[in-house]
mmCIF file of C-alpha atoms and ligand atoms in Angstrom:
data_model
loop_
_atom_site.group_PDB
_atom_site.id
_atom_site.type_symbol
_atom_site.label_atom_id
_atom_site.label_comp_id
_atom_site.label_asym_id
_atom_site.label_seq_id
_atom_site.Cartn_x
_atom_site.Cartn_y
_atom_site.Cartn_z
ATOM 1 C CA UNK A 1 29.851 9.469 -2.609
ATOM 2 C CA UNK A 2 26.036 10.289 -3.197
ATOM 3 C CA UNK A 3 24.078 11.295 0.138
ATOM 4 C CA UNK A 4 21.071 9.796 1.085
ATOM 5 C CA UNK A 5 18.955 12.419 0.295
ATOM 6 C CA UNK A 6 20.050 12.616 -3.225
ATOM 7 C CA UNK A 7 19.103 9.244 -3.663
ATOM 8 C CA UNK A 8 15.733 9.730 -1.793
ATOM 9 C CA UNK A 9 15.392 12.206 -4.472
ATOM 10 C CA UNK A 10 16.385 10.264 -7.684
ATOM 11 C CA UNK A 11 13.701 7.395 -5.879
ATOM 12 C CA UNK A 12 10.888 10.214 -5.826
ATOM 13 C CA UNK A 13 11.497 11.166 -9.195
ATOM 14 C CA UNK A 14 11.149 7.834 -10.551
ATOM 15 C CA UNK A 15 8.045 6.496 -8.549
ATOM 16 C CA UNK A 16 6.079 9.194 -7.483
ATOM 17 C CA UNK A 17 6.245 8.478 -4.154
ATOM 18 C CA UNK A 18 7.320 10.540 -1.072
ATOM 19 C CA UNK A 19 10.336 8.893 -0.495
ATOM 20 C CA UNK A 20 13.105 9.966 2.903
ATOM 21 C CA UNK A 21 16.775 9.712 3.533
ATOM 22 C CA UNK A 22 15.166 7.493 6.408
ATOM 23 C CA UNK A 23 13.614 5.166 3.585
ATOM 24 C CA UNK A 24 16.559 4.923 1.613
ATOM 25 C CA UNK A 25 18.390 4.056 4.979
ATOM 26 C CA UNK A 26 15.795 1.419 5.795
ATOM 27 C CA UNK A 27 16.347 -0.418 2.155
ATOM 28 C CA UNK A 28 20.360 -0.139 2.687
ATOM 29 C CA UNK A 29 19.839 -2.148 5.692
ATOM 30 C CA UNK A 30 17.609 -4.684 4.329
ATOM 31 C CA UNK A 31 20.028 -4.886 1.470
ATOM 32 C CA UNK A 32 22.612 -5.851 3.896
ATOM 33 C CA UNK A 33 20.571 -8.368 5.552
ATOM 34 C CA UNK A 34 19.791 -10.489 2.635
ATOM 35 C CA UNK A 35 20.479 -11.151 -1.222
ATOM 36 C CA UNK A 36 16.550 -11.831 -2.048
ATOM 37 C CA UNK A 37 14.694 -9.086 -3.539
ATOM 38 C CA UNK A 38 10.818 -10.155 -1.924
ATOM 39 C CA UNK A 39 12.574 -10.234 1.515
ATOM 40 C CA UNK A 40 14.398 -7.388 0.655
ATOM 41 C CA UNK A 41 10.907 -5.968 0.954
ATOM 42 C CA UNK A 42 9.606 -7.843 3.598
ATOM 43 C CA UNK A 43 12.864 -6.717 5.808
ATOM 44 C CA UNK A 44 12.380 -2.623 4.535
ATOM 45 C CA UNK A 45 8.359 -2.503 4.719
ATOM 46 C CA UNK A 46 9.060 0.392 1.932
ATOM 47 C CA UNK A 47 6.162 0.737 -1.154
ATOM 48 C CA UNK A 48 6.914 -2.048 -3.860
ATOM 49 C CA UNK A 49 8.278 0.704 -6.351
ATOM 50 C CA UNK A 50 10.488 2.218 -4.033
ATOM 51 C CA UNK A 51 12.291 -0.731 -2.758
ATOM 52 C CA UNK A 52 12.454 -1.660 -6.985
ATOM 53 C CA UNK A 53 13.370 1.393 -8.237
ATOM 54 C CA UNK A 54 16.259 2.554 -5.127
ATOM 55 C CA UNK A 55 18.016 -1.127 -6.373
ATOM 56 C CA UNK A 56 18.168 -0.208 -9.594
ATOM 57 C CA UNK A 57 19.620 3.176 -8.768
ATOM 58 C CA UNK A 58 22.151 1.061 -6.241
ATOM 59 C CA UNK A 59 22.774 -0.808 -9.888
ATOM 60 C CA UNK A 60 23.722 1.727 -11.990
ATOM 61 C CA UNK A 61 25.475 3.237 -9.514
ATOM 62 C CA UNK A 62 27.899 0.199 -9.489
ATOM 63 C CA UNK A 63 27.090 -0.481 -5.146
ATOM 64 C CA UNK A 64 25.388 -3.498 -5.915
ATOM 65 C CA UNK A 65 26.042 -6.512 -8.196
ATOM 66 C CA UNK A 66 22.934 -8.580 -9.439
ATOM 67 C CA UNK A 67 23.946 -12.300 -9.800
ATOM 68 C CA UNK A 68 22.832 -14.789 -13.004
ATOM 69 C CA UNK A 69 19.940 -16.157 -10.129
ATOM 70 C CA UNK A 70 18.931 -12.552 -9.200
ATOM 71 C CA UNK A 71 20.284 -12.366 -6.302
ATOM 72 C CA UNK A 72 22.126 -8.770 -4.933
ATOM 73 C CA UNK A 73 24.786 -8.122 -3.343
ATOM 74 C CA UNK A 74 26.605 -5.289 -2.073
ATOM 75 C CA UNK A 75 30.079 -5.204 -3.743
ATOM 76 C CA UNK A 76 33.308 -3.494 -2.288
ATOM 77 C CA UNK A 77 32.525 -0.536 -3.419
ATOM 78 C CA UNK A 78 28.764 -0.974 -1.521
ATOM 79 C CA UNK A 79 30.060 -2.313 1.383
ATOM 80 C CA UNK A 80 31.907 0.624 2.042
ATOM 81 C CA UNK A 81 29.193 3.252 0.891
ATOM 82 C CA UNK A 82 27.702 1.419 4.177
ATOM 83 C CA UNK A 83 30.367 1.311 6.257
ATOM 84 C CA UNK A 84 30.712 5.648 5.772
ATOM 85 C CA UNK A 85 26.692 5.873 6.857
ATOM 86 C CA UNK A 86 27.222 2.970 9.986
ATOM 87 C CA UNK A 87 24.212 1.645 8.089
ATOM 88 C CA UNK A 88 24.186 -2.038 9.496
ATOM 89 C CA UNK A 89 22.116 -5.272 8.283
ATOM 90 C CA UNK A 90 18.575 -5.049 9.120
ATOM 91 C CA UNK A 91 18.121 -7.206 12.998
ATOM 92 C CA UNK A 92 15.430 -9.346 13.346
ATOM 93 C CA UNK A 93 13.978 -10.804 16.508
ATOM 94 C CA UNK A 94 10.395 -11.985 15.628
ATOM 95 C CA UNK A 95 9.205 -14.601 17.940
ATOM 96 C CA UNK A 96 9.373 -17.727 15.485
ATOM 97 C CA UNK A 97 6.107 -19.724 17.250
ATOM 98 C CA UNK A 98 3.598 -16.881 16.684
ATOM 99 C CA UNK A 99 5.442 -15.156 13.598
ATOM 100 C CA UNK A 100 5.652 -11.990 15.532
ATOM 101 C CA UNK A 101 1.653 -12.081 16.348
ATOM 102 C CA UNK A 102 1.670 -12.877 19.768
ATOM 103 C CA UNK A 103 -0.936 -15.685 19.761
ATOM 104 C CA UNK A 104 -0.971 -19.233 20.468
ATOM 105 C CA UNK A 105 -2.234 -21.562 18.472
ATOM 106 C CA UNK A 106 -1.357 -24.602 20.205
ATOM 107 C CA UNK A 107 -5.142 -24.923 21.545
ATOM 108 C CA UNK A 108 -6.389 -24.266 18.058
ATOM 109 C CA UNK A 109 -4.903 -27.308 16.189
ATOM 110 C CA UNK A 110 -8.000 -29.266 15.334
ATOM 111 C CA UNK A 111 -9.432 -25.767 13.755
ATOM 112 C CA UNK A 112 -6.056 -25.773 11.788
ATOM 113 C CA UNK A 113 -6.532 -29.016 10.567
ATOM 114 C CA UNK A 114 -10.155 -28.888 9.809
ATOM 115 C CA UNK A 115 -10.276 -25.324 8.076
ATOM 116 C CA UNK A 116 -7.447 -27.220 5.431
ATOM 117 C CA UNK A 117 -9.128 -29.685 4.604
ATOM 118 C CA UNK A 118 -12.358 -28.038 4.209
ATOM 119 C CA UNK A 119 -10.660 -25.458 2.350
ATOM 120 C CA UNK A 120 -8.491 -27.734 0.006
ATOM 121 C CA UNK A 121 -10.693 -26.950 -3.268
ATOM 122 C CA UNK A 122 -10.591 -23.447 -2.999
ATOM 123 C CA UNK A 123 -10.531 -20.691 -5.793
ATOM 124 C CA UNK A 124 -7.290 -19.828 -7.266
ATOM 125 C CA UNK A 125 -6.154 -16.104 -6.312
ATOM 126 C CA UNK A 126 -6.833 -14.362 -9.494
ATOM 127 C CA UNK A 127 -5.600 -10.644 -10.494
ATOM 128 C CA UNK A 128 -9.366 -8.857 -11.341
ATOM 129 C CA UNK A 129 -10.039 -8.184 -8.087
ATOM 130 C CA UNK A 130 -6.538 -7.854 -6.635
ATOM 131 C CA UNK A 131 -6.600 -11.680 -4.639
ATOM 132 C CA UNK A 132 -4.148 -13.028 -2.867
ATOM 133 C CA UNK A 133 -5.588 -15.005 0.247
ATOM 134 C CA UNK A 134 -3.367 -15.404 3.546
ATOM 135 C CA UNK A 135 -1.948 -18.325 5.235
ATOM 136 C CA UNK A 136 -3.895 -20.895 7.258
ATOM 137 C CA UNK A 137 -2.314 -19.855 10.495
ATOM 138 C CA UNK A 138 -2.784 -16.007 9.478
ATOM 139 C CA UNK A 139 -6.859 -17.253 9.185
ATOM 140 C CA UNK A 140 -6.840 -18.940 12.400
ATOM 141 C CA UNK A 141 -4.983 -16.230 13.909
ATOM 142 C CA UNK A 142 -7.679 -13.847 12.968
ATOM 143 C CA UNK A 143 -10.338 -15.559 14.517
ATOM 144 C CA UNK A 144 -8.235 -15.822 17.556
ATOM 145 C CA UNK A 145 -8.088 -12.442 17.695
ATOM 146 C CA UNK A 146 -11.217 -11.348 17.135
ATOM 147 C CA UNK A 147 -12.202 -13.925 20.167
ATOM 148 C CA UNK A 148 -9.926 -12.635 21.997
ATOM 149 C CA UNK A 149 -11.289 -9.123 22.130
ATOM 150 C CA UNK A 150 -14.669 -10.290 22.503
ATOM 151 C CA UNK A 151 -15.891 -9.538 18.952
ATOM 152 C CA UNK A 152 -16.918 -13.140 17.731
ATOM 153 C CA UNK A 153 -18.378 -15.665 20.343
ATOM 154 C CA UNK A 154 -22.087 -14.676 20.255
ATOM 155 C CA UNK A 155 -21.961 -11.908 17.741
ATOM 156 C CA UNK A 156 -23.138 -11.653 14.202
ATOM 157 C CA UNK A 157 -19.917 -11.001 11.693
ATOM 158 C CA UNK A 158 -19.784 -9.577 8.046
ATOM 159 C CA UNK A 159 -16.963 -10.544 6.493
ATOM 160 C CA UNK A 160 -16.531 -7.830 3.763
ATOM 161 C CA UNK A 161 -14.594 -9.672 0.395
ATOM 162 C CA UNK A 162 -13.863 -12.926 1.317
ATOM 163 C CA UNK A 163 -11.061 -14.579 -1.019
ATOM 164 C CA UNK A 164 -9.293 -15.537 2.708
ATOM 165 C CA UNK A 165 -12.384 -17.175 3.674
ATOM 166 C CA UNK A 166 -12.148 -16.133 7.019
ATOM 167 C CA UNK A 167 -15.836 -16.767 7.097
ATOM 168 C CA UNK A 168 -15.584 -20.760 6.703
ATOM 169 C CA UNK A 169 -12.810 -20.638 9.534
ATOM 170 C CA UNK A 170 -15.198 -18.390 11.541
ATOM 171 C CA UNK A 171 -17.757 -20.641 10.758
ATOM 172 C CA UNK A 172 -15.811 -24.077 11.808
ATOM 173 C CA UNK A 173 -14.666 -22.254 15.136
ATOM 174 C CA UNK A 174 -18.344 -22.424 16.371
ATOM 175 C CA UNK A 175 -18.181 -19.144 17.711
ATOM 176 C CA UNK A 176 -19.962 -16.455 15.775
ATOM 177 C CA UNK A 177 -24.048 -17.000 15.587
ATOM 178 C CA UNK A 178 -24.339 -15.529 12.442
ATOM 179 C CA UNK A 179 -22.031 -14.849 9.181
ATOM 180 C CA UNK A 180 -22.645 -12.735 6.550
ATOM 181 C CA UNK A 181 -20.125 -12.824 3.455
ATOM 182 C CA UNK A 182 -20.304 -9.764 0.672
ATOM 183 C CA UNK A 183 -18.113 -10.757 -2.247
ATOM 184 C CA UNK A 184 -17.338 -9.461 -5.821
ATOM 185 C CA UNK A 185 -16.315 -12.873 -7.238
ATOM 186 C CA UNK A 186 -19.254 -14.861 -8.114
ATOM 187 C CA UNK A 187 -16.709 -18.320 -7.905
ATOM 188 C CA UNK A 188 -15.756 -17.050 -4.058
ATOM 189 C CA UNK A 189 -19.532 -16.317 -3.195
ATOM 190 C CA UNK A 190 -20.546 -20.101 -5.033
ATOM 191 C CA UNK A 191 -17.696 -21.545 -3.160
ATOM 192 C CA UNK A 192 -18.641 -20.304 0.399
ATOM 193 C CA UNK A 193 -22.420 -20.987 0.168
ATOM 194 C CA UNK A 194 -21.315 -24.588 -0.889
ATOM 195 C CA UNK A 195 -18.984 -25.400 1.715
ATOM 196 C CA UNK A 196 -21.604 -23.466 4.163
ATOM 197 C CA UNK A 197 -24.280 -26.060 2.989
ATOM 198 C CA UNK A 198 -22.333 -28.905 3.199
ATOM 199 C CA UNK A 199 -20.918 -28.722 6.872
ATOM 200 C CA UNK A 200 -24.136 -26.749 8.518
ATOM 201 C CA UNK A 201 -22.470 -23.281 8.777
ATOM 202 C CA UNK A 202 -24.529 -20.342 9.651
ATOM 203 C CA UNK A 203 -22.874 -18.188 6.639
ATOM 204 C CA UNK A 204 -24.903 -16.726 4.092
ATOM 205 C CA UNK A 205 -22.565 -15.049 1.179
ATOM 206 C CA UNK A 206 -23.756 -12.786 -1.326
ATOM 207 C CA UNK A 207 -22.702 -10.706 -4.687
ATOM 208 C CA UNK A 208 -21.903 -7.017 -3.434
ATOM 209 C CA UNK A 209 -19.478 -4.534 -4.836
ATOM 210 C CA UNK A 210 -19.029 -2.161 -1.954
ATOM 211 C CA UNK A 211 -19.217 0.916 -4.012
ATOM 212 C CA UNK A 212 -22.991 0.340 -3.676
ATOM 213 C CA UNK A 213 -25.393 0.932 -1.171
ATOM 214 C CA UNK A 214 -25.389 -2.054 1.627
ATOM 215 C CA UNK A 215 -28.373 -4.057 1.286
ATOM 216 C CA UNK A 216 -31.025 -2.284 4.006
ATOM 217 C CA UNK A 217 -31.302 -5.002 5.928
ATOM 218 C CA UNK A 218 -27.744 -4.890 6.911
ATOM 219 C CA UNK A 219 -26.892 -1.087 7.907
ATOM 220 C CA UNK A 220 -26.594 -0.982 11.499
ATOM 221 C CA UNK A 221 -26.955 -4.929 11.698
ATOM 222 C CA UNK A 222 -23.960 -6.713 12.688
ATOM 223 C CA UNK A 223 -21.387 -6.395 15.855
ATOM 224 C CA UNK A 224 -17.890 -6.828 14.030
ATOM 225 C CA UNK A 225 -17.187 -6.564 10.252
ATOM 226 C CA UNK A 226 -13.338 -8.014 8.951
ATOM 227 C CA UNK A 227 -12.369 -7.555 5.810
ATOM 228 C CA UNK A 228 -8.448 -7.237 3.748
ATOM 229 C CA UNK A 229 -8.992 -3.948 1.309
ATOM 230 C CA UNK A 230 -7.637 -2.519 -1.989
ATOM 231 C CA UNK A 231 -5.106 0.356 -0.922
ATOM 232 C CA UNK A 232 -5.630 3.276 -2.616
ATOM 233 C CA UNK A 233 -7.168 5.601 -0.448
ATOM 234 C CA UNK A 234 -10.755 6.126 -2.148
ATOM 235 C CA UNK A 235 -10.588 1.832 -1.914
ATOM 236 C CA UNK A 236 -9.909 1.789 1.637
ATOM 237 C CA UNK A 237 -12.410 4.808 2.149
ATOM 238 C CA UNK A 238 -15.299 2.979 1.217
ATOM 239 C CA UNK A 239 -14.055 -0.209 2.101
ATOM 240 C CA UNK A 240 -13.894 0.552 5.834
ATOM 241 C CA UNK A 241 -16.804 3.234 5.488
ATOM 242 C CA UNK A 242 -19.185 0.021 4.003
ATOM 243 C CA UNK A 243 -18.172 -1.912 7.326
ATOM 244 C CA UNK A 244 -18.716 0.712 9.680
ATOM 245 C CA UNK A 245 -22.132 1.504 8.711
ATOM 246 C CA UNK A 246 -22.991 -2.285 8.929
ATOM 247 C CA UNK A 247 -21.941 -1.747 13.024
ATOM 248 C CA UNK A 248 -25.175 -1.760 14.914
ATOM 249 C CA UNK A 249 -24.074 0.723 18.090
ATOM 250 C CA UNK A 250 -20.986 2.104 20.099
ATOM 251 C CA UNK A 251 -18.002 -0.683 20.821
ATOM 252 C CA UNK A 252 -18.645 -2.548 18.084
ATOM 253 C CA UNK A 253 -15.087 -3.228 16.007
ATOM 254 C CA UNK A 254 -13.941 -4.055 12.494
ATOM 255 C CA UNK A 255 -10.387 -5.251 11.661
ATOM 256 C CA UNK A 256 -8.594 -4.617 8.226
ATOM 257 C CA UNK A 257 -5.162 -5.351 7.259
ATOM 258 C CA UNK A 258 -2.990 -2.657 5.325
ATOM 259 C CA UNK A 259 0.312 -3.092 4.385
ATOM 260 C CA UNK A 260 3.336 -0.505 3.616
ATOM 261 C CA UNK A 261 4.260 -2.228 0.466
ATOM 262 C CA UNK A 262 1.476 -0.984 -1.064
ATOM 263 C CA UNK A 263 0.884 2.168 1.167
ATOM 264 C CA UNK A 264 3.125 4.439 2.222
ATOM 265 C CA UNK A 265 3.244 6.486 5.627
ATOM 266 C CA UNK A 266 1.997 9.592 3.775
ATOM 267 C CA UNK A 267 -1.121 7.247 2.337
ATOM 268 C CA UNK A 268 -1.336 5.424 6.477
ATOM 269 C CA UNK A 269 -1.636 9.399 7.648
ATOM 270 C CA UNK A 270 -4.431 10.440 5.421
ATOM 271 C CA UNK A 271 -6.414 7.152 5.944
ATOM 272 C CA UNK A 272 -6.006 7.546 9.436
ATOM 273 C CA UNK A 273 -7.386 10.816 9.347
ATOM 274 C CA UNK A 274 -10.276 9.713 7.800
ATOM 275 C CA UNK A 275 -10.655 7.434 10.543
ATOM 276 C CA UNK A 276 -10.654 9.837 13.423
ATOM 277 C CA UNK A 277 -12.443 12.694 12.107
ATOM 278 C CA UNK A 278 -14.621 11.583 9.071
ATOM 279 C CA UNK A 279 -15.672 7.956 11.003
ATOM 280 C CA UNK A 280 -14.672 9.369 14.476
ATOM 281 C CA UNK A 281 -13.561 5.452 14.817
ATOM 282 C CA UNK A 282 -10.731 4.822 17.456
ATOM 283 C CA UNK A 283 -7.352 2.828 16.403
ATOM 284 C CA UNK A 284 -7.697 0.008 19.167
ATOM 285 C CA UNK A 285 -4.664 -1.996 17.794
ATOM 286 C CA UNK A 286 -2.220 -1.983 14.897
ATOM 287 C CA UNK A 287 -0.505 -5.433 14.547
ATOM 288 C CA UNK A 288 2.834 -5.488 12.511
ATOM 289 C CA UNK A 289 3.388 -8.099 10.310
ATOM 290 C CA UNK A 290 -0.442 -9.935 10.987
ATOM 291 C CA UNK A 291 -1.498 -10.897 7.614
ATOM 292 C CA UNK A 292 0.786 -13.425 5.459
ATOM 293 C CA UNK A 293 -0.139 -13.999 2.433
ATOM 294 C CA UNK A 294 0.288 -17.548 0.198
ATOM 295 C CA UNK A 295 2.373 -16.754 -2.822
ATOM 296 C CA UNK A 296 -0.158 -16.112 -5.806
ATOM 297 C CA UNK A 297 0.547 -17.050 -9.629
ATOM 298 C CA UNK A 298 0.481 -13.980 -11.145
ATOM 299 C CA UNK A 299 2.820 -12.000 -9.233
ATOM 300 C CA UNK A 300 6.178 -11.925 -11.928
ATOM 301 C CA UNK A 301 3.151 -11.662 -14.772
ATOM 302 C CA UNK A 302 2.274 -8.643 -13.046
ATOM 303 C CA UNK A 303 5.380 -6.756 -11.359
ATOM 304 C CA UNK A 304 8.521 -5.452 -12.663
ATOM 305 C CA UNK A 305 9.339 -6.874 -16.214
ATOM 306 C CA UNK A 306 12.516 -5.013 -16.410
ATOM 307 C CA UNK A 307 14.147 -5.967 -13.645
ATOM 308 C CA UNK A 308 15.798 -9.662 -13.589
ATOM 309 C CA UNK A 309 16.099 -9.047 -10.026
ATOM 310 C CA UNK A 310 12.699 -8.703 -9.649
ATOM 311 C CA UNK A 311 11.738 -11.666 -11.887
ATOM 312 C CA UNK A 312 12.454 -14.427 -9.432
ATOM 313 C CA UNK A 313 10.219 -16.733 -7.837
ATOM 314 C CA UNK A 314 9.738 -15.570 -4.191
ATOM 315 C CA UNK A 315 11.297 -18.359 -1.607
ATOM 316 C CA UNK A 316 9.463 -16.635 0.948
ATOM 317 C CA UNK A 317 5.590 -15.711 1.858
ATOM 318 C CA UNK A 318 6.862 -11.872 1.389
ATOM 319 C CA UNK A 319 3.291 -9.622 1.349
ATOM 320 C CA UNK A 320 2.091 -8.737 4.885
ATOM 321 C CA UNK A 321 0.086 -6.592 6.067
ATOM 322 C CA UNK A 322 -0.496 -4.971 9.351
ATOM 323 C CA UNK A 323 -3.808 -6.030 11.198
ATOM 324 C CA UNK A 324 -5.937 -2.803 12.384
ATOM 325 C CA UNK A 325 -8.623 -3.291 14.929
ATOM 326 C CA UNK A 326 -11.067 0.126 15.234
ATOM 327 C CA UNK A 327 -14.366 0.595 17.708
ATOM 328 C CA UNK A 328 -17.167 2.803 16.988
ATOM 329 C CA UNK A 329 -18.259 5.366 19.916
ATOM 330 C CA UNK A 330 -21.578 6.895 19.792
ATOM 331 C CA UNK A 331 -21.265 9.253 17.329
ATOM 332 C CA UNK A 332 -19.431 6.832 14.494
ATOM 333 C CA UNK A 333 -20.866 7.323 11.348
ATOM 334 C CA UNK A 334 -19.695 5.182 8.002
ATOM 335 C CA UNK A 335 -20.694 5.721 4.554
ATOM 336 C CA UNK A 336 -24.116 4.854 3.583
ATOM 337 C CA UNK A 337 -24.935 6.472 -0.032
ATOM 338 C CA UNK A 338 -23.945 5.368 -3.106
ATOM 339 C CA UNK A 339 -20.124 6.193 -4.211
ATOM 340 C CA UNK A 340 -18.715 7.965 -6.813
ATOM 341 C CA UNK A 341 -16.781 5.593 -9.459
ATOM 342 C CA UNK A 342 -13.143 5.465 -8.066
ATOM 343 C CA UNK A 343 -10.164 3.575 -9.050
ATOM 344 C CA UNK A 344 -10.024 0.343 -6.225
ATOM 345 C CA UNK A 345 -6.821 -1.188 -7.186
ATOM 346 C CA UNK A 346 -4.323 1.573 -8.911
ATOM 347 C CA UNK A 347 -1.827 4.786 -7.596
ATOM 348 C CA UNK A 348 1.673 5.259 -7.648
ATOM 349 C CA UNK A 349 2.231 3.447 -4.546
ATOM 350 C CA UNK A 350 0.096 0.050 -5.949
ATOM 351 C CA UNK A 351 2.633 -3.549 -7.299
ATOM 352 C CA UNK A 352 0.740 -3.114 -10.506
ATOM 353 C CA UNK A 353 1.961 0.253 -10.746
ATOM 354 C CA UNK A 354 4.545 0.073 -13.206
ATOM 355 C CA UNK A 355 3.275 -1.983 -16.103
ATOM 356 C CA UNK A 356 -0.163 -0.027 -16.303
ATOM 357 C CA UNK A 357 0.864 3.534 -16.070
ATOM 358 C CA UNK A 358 4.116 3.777 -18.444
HETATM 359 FE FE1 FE2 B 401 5.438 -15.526 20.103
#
């Protein structure tokens, strides 16, 4: 029967992406652990076209059967491919009260409560700018976080795109003295400034596409930036660059989440060069799993036409993203000019992949 790294190979060829006989190990075991594509995902935390493409190989192959409601199974024939490679079903032992973040938010219930019904008018998650906003306890979680570390009671925030609106949450928590919101979406900036007004928040949000300069005023102004980037690598370059030039001195922080269904290991190594030796930031945390995100409309619009076992509605919030938290020492240096048109949203490794580049 076909090795692994055959099939690693066949996966390359197809995606584009670096894949091992360690990722195609990874997917077998997710496979195993459950008959749902998205958590298929979730369980192998393997790029989007990987995980897509290595089932369809498993399909032709005749190791998997795809049922009329899209759901795949290992058939005999599977099931003792996986039995040769002692490949067993993926384990899972994530604490169910904190989802695996390690924070409680038993104190933090009347922030839940409040920051939903504020909230319950928001703007829909729409595909021009790549939205898709996280959970309420993913929100609250962040500022929890971020108070935790001593990065938000007292301290001026810039919350860099805003579609979570982690800056009304922020806001409601009482903590930060000052929040500044730079947003592409003119409905998300309207939105913010209107809640802002109406319960006496100290946020001011603004139009700002962050492959311009930062408005003056704000270079070397605030104490902790946040923000939830695009994922190619020029995105999350200038992205994270933006924020750490807004830092005012040494020990001041900025969290981002990143995920590995959109980013591979290869894309998480150059990124985190960049970090080290172009921002000379430090890696203070990297929280698997953080960041859930609220299942947006356009996702089977958008992903995988081909594939019926793709085309079903997710019965799970399956995107997450791990939360980074990085410090600035003295000689931490962002990125202040002007950048160079790059593509934000797009690579081989991105969901939208595969409609837009056949
Ligand atoms: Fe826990």
């Amino acid at each position: 029967m076909e090795n692994l790294q055959d099939i690693a190979h066949q996966v390359y060829q197809r995606t584009g992406v670096m894949t091992s006989s360690k990722d195609v190990e990874k997917i077998l075991s997710a496979v195993a652990a459950t008959p749902h594509f998205w958590e298929i995902i979730t369980l192998s935390q393997r790029p989007f076209s990987v995980v897509a493409e290595m089932i369809e190989l498993l399909r032709q192959k005749n190791l998997v059967t795809i049922e009329k409601n899209g759901d795949i199974k290992f058939n005999s024939k599977g099931l003792e491919y996986l039995n040769s490679l002692k490949i067993v079903p993926k384990r899972v032992y994530t604490c169910p009260a904190c989802e695996g973040r390690g924070i409680n938010l038993s104190k933090l219930e009347d922030l839940i409560k409040k920051f939903d019904q504020v909230t319950v008018n928001r703007p829909k998650a729409i595909s021009d700018y790549d939205q898709g906003f996280v959970t309420t306890q993913t929100v609250v979680s962040r500022i929890v976080l971020m108070a935790e570390r001593g990065d938000l009671e007292g301290k001026k925030l810039l919350v860099l795109g805003d579609d979570d609106l982690v800056s009304i949450a922020a806001g409601l928590s009482g903590m930060p003295t000052e929040i500044v919101v730079m947003e592409i979406d003119d409905r998300i900036v309207e939105y913010i400034n209107e809640v802002a007004n109406k319960y006496n928040l100290p946020i001011k949000a603004m139009k700002y596409d962050f492959r311009d300069k930062l408005p003056d005023e704000y270079v070397g102004y605030f104490d902790t930036f946040i923000t939830d980037p695009p994922e190619t690598i020029e995105a999350l370059e200038i992205c994270i660059g933006r924020g750490i030039s807004a830092l005012s001195q040494e020990g001041c922080a900025g969290y981002f989440g990143l995920t590995l269904i959109e980013a591979s290991l290869g894309k998480w190594n150059i990124f985190q060069q960049i970090l080290a030796s172009k921002f000379k930031v430090v890696v203070t945390d990297i929280i698997d799993d953080f960041n859930h995100y609220v299942n947006w409309d356009y996702l089977l619009k958008s992903v995988g036409k081909d594939y019926a076992f793709v085309q079903v509605e997710p019965r799970l919030n399956w995107y997450r993203s791990s939360m980074y938290r990085i410090e600035t020492l003295i000689d931490s240096k962002g990125i202040e000019n002007e950048y160079k048109p790059c593509e934000l949203y797009v690579d081989e490794e991105a969901l939208i992949y595969k409609e837009e580049n056949k």
